[in-house]
Coordinates of C-alpha atoms in Angstrom, one line a residue:
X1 CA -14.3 43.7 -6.1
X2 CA -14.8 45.7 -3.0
X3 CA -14.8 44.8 0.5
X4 CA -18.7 43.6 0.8
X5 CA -18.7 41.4 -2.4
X6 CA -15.4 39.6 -1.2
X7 CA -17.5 38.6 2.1
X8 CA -20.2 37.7 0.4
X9 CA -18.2 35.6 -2.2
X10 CA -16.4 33.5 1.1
X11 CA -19.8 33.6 2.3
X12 CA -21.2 31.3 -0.5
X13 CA -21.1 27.1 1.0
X14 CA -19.2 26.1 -2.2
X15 CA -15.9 28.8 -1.3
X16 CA -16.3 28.6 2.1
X17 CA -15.9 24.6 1.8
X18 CA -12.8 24.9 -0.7
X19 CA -11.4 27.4 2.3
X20 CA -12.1 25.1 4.8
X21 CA -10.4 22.2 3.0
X22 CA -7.6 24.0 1.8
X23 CA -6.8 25.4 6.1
X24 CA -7.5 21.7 6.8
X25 CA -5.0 20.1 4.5
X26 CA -2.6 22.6 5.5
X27 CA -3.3 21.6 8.9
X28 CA -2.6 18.3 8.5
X29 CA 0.6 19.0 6.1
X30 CA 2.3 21.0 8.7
X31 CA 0.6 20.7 12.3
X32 CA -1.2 16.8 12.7
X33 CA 1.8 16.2 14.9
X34 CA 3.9 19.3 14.4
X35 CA 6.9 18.8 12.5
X36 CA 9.5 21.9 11.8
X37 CA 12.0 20.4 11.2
X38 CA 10.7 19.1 7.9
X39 CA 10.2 22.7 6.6
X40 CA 8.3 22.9 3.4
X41 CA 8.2 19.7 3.4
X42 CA 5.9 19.3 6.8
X43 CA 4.5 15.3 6.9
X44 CA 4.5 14.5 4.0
X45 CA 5.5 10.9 3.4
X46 CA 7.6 10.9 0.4
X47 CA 8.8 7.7 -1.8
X48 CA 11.9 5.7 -2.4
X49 CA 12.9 7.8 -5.3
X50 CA 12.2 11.4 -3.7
X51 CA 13.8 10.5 0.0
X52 CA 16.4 8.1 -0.6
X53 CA 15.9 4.6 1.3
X54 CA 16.5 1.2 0.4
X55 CA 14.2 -1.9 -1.7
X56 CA 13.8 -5.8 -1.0
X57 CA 12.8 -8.1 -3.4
X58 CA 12.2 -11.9 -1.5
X59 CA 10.9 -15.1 -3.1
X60 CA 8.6 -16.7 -1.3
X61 CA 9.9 -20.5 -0.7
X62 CA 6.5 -22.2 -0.7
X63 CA 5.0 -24.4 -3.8
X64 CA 1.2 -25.0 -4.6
X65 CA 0.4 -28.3 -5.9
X66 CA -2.8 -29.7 -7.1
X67 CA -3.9 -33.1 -6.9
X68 CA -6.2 -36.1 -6.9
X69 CA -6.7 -39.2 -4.0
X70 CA -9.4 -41.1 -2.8
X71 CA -7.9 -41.1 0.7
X72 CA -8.5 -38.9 3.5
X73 CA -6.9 -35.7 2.5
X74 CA -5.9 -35.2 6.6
X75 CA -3.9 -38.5 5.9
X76 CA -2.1 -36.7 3.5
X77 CA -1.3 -34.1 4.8
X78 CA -0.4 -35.2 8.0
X79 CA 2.3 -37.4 6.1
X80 CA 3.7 -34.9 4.1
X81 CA 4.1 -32.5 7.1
X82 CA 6.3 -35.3 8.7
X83 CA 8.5 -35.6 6.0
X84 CA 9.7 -32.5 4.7
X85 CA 9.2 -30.6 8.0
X86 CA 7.2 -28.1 6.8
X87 CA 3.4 -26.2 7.0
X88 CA 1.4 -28.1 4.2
X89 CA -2.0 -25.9 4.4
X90 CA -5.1 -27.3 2.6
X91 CA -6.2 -24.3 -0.1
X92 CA -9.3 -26.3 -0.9
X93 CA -10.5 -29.5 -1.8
X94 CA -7.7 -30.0 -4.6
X95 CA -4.7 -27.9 -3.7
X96 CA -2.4 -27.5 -1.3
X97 CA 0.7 -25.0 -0.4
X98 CA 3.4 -26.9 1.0
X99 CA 5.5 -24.1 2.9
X100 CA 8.8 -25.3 1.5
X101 CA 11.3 -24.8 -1.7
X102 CA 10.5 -28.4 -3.1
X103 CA 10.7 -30.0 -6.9
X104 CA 8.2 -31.9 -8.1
X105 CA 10.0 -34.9 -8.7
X106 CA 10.7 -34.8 -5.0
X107 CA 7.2 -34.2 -3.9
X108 CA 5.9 -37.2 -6.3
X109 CA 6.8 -39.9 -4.4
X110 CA 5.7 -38.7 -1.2
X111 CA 2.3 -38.1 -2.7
X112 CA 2.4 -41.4 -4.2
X113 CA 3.3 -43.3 -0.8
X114 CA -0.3 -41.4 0.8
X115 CA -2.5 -42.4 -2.7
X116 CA -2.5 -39.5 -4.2
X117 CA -1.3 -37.8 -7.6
X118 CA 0.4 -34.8 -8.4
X119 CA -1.9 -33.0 -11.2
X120 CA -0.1 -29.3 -11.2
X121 CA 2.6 -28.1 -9.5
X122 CA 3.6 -23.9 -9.3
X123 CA 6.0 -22.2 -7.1
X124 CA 4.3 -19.5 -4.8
X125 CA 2.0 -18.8 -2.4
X126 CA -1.4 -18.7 -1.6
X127 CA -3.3 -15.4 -1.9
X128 CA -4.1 -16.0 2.1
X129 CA -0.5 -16.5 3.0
X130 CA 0.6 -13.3 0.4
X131 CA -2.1 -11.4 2.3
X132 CA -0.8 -12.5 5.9
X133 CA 2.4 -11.7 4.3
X134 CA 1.7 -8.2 3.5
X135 CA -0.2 -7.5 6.9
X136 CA 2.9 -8.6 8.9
X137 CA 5.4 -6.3 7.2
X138 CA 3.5 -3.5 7.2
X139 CA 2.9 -4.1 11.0
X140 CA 6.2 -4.1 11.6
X141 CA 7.5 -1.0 9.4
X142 CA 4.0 0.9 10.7
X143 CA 5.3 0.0 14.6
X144 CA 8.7 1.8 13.8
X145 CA 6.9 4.6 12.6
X146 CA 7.3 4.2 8.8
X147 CA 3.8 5.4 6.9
X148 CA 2.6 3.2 4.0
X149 CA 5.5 1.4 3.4
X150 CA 5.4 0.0 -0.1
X151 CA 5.0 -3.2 -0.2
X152 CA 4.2 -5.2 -3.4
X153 CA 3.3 -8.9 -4.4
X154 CA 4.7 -9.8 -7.5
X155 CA 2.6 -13.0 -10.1
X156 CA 5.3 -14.2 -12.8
X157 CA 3.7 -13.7 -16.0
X158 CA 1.7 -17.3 -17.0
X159 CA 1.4 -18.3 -12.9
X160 CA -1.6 -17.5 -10.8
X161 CA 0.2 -17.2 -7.3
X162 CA 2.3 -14.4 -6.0
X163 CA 6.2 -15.7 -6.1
X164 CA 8.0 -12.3 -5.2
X165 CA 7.3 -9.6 -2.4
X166 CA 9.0 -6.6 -2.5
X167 CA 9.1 -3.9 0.0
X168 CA 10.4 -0.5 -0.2
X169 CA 11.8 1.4 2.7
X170 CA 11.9 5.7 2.3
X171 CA 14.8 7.0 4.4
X172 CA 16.1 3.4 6.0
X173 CA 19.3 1.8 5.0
X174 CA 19.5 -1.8 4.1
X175 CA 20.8 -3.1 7.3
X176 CA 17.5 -1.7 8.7
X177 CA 15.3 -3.0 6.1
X178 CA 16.7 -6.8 6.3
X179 CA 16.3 -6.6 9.8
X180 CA 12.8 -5.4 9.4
X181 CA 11.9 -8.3 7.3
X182 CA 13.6 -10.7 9.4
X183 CA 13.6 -9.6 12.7
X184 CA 11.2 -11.6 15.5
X185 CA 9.5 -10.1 18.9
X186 CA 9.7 -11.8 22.3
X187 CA 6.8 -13.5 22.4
X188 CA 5.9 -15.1 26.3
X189 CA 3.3 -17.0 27.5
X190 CA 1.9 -16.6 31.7
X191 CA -0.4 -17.5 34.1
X192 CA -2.8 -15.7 36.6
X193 CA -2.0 -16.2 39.9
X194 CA -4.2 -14.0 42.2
X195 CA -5.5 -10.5 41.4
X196 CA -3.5 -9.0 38.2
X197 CA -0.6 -11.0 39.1
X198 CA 0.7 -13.2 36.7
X199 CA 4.0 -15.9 36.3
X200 CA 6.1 -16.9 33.0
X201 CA 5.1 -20.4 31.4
X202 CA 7.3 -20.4 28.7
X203 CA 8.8 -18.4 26.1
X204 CA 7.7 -18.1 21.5
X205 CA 10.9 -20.7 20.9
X206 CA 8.9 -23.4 22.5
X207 CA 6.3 -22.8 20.0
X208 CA 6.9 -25.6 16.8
X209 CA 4.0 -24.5 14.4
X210 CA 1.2 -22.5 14.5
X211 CA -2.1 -23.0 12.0
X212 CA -4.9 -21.2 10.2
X213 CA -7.6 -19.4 11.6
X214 CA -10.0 -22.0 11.9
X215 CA -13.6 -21.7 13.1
X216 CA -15.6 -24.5 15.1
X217 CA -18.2 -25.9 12.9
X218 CA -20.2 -26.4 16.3
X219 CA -20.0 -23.0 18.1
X220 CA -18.9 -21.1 15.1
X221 CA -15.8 -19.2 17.0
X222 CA -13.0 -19.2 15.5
X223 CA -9.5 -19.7 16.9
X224 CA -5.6 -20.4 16.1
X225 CA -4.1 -23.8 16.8
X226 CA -0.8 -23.9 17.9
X227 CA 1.5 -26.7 18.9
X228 CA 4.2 -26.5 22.1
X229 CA 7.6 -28.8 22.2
X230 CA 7.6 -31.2 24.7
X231 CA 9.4 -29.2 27.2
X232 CA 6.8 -26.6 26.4
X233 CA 4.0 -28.7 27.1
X234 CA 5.6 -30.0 30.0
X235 CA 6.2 -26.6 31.3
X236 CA 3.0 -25.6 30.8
X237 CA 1.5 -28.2 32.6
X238 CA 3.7 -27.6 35.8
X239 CA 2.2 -24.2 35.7
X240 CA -1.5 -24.9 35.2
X241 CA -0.6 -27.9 38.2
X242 CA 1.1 -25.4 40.8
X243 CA -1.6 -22.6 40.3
X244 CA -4.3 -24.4 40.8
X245 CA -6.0 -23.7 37.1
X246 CA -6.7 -27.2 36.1
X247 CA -9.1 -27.3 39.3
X248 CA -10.4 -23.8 39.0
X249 CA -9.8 -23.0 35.4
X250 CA -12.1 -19.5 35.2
X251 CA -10.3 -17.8 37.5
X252 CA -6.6 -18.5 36.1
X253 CA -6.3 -16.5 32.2
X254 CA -3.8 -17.5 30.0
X255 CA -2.0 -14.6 29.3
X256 CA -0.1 -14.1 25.9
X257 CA 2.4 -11.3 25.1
X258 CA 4.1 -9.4 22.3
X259 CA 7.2 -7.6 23.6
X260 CA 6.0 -7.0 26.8
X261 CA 2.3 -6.0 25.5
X262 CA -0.4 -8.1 25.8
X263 CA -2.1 -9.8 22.9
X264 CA -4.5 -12.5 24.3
X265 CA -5.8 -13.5 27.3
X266 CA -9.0 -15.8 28.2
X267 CA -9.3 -18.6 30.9
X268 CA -8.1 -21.9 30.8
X269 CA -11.0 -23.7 29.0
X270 CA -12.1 -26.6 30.9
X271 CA -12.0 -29.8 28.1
X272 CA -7.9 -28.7 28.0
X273 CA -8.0 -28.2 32.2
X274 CA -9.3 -32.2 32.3
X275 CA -6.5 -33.3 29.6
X276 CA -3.9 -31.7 31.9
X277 CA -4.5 -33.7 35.4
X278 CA -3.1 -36.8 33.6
X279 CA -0.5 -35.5 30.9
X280 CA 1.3 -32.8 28.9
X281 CA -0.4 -31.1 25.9
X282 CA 1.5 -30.5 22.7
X283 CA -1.0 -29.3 20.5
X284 CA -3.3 -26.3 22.1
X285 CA -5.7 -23.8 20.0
X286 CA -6.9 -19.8 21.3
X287 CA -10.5 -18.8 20.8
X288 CA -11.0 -15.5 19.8
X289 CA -14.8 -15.0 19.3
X290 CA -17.7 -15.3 16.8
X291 CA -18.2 -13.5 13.1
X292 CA -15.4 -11.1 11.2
X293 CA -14.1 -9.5 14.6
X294 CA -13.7 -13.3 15.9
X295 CA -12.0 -13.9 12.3
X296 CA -9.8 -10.5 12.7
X297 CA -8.8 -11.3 16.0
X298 CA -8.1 -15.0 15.0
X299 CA -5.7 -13.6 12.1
X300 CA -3.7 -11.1 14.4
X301 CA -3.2 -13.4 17.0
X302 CA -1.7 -15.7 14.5
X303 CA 1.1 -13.2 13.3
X304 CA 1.5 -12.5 17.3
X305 CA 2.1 -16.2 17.5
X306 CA 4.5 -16.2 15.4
X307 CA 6.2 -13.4 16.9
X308 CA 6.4 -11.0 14.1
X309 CA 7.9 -14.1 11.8
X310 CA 6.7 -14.4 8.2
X311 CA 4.4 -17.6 7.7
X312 CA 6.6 -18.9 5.0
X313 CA 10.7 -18.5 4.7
X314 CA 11.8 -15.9 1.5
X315 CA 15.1 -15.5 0.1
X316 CA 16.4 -12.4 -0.7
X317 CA 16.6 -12.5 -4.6
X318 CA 17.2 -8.7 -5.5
X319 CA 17.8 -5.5 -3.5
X320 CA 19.0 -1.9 -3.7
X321 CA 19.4 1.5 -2.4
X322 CA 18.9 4.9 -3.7
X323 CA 21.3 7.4 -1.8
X324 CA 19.8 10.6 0.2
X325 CA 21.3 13.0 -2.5
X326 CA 20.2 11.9 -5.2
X327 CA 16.4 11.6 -3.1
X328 CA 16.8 15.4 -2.8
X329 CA 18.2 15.9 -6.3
X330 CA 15.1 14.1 -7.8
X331 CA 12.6 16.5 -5.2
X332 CA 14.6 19.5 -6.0
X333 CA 13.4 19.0 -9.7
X334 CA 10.1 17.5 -9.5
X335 CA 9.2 20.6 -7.4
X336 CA 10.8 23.1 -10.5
X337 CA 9.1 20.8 -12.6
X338 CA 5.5 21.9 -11.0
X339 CA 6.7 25.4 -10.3
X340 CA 7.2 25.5 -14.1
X341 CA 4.0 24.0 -15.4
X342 CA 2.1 26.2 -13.3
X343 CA 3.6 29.5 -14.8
X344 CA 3.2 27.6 -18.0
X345 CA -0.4 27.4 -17.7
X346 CA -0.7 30.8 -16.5
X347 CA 1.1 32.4 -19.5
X348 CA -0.8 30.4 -21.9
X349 CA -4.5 31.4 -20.0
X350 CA -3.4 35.1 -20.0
X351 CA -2.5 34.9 -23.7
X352 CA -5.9 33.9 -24.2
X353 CA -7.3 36.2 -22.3
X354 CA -5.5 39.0 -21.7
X355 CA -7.6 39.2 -18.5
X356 CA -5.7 39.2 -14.8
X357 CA -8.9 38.9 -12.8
X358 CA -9.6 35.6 -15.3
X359 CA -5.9 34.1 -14.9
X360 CA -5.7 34.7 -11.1
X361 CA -8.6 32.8 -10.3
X362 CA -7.6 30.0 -12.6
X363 CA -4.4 29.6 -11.0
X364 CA -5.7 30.2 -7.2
X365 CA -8.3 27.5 -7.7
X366 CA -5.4 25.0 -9.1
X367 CA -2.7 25.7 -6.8
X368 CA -5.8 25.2 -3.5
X369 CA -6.6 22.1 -5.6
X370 CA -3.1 21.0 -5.7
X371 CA -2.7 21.6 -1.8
X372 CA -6.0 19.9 -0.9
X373 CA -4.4 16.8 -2.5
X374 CA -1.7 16.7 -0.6
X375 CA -3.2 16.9 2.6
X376 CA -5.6 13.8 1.3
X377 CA -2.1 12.1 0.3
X378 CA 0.0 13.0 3.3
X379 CA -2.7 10.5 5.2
X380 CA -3.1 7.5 2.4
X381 CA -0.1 7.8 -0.3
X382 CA 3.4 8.5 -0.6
X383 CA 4.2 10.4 -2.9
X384 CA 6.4 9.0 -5.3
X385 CA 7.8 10.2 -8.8
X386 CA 4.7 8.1 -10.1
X387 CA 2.3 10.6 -7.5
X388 CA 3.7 13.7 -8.8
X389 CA 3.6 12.7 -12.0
X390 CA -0.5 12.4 -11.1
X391 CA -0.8 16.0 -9.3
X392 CA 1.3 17.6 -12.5
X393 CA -1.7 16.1 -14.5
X394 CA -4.3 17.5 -12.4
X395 CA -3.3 20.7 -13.2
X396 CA -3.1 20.4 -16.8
X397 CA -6.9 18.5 -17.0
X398 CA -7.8 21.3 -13.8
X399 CA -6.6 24.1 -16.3
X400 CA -8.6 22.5 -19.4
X401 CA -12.0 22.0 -17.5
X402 CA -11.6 25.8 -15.7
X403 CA -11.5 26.9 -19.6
X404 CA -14.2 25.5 -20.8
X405 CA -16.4 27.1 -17.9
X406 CA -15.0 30.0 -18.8
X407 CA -15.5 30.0 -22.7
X408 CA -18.9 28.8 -21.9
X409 CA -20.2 31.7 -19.7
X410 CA -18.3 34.3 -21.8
X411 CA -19.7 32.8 -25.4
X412 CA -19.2 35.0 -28.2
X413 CA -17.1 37.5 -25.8
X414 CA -20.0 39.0 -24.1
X415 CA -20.8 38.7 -20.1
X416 CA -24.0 37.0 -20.0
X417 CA -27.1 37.8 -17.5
X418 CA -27.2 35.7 -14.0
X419 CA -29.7 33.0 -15.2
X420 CA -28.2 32.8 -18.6
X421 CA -25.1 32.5 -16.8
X422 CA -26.1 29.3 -14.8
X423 CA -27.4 28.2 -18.1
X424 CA -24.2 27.8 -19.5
X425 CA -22.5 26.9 -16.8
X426 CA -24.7 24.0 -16.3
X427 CA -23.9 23.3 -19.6
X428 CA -20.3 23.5 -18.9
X429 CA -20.3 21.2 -15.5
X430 CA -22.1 19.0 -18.1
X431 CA -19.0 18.4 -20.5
X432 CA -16.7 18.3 -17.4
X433 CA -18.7 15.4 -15.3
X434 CA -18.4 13.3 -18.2
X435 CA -14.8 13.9 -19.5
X436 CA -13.9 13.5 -15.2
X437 CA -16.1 10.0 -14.7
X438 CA -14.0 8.9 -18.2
X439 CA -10.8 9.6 -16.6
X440 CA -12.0 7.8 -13.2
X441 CA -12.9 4.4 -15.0
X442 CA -9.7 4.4 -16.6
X443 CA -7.8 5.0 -13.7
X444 CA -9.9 2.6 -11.4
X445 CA -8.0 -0.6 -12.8
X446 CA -4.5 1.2 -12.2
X447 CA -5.6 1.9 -8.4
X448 CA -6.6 -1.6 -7.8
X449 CA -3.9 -3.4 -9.3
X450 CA -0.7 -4.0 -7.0
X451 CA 1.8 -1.5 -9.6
X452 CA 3.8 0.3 -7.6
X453 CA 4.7 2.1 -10.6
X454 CA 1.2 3.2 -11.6
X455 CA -0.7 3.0 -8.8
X456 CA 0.3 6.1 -7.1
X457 CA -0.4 8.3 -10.6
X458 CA -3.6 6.6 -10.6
X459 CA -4.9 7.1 -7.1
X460 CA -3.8 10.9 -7.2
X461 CA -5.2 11.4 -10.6
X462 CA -8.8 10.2 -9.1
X463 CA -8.9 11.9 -6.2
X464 CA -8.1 15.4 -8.2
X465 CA -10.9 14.0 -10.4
X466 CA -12.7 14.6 -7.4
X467 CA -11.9 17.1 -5.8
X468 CA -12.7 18.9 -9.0
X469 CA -16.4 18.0 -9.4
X470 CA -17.1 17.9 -6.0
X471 CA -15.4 21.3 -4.8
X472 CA -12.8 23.4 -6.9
X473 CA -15.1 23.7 -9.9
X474 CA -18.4 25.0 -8.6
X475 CA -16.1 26.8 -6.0
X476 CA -14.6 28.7 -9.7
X477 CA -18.1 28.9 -11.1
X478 CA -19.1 31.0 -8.4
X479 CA -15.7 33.0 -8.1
X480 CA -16.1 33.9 -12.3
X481 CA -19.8 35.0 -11.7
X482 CA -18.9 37.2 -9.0
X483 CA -16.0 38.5 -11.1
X484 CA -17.8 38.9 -14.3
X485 CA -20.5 40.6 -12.6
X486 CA -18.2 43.7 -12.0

């Protein structure tokens, strides 16, 4: 092609948007923040099994028990709290997950002494508390700078709760990653004063428990209830005393922090400003607002109440490391791996053809394929042996779909006329929308489920899916047309 048609080809919307994505990508690979160091490599976040790291598997220590009682559920609960010293959270009206390694026969007569009967009994957690789980380690590992850690809940075949969690650390040794999982923040409490100025109350190891996200049947806010030692209470009513915030409470904010960064802060409601003129209070609960973003805010400050510490104690059952050289050994050949299938697919395609300008196009549009995925997955996925596994198929089903547009538009070896041309290739994009939506519903399951060994094949595997409908295969269709047309 000469000069002119090449500028009009990168003129047509579907090129110049595969151009545009493929710049972008590479943008985002090697300059979204600049990274040289990396080399080839750029940001790409790469898995336990390509980097080298180190994997935790923990059991949660928590049971769920379903039961029966005519009695006041709170009753129950209250009682049991007292006697194994432990969170008991109501799931709903017949279950509840007692935040403690406990047997059954154990539990039974403690349920027995409130009226109540044990009906089922299953170690695990909650699907709230696996969540909460899950949202506190990957804050932490996301604060140290650690993208998409891999972090997986694990259901025992024949249970319906989550009993394992196991996390997976890319390029962190195991003394990091148990200190990950069980390191705490500094969590402080303080007053206003006057102004911005603000003085200590008391610090997170004067906090005994901390609830739910609850919301006020009355006002609809929702808020965390937490509960203060007596020192603590004590402490804190000194402050509100010698600030002056039980006779002013608006102007004095109760000021809650995170490692030095603040987390919360409201004024002193008035009801708990009333209760302090005459006495210490233990238990105390923060209103963070109305709807989901009152609910949102409700649920971080709860893991900020905690300081960081998981809701529920786990034991480490199972862990492992996979050294860096072997990480670099497993890249090394992935990467020959891909080099290899693509020079496959390109010998195989020019046997067929015998055609360069065919076979050059075919491989150009798979390899900026290829590269838009990895900018997609450099953002939302590492990329595991799983994930490469996925991009090595998406040139293989890329390659297949690319020859059937191609066979199509050149049917019975003859270069057909432009509107016979968009015939078949309509024809063509026609067979390859319904073999691609196949491939998505089949995939769709393996995305959503918590694998970690499947999911990442199935998320890339989609997204080339894709990419290929959406941009690389009308970006082709055009490319073969201006080709054939010479």
């Amino acid at each position: 092609m000469n000069r002119e048609a090449i500028i009009n080809l990168v003129k047509d919307w579907r090129v110049a948007l595969l151009l545009v994505l493929v710049i972008g990508s590479l943008a985002g690979i090697y300059l979204t923040p600049p990274d040289l160091q990396k080399g080839l490599e750029g940001n790409l976040q790469f898995g336990l099994d390509l980097q080298g790291g180190s994997w935790l598997q923990m059991e949660f220590q928590s049971v769920i028990v379903a039961y029966s009682t005519d009695k006041p559920v709170g009753d129950l609960v209250d009682n049991l709290q007292k006697s194994l010293e432990a969170d008991v959270i109501q799931i709903d009206q017949n279950h509840l997950e007692i935040r403690k390694s406990v047997s059954r026969a154990d539990l039974e007569p403690l349920f027995a002494a409130s009226g109540a009967k044990i009906v089922g009994y299953q170690e695990g957690v909650s699907p709230f508390t696996a969540d909460e789980v899950k949202r506190i380690l990957n804050d932490k590992v996301n604060a140290l700078g650690m993208q998409d850690a891999r972090i997986n809940l694990l259901t025992p075949t024949g249970s319906e709760y989550p009993q394992y969690v196991r996390i997976e650390l890319a390029g962190v040794d195991m003394e990091t990653a148990q200190e990950i999982v069980g390191k705490q923040g500094m969590f402080e409490i303080r007053i206003q004063t006057t102004g911005n100025e603000t003085e200590h109350v008391l610090f997170g190891d004067q906090i005994t428990s901390v609830g739910v996200p609850q919301r006020d049947p009355e006002y609809q806010t929702w808020g965390v209830g937490f509960a203060l030692t007596e020192a603590g209470a004590q402490a804190f009513r000194e402050a509100a005393l010698k600030q002056g915030a039980v006779d002013n409470p608006g102007a004095h904010h109760l000021v809650m922090l995170l490692d030095n960064k603040t987390v919360y802060s409201a004024p002193l409601a008035g009801d708990l400003a009333a209760q302090l003129r005459s006495a210490p209070v233990r238990s105390l609960s923060a209103t963070t607002g109305t709807g989901d973003a009152g609910l949102d805010d409700a649920m971080t400050l709860e893991i900020h109440l905690r300081a960081g510490a998981l809701p529920v104690k786990v034991d480490v059952v199972g862990s492992g490391s996979v050294p860096a050289a072997l990480g670099e050994h497993f890249k090394t050949t992935v990467v020959l791996a891909g080099l290899l299938a693509l020079l496959t697919v390109g010998v195989v395609v020019y046997y067929r053809y015998r055609e360069p300008l065919i076979v050059l196009p075919m491989l150009a549009i798979n390899l900026a394929e290829i590269i838009i995925l990895l900018g997609i997955a450099r953002f939302i996925q590492q990329l595991d042996l799983a994930a490469i596994a996925g991009l090595i198929a998406v040139v293989g089903t890329g390659i297949d779909q690319l020859v059937i547009i191609t066979d199509e538009v050149l049917h019975e070896g003859r270069v057909p006329s432009q509107n016979l041309y968009m015939k078949r290739y309509g024809r063509a994009l026609g067979i390859i929308a319904v073999s691609a939506a196949t491939v998505f519903i089949a995939m769709l399951p393996l995305a959503l489920m918590d694998l970690s060994t499947l999911r990442g094949f199935a998320i890339i595997t989609m997204l080339g899916v894709l990419i290929g409908i959406l941009v690389t295969r009308p970006a082709y269709g055009k490319v073969i047309m201006a080709i054939l047309s010479k």
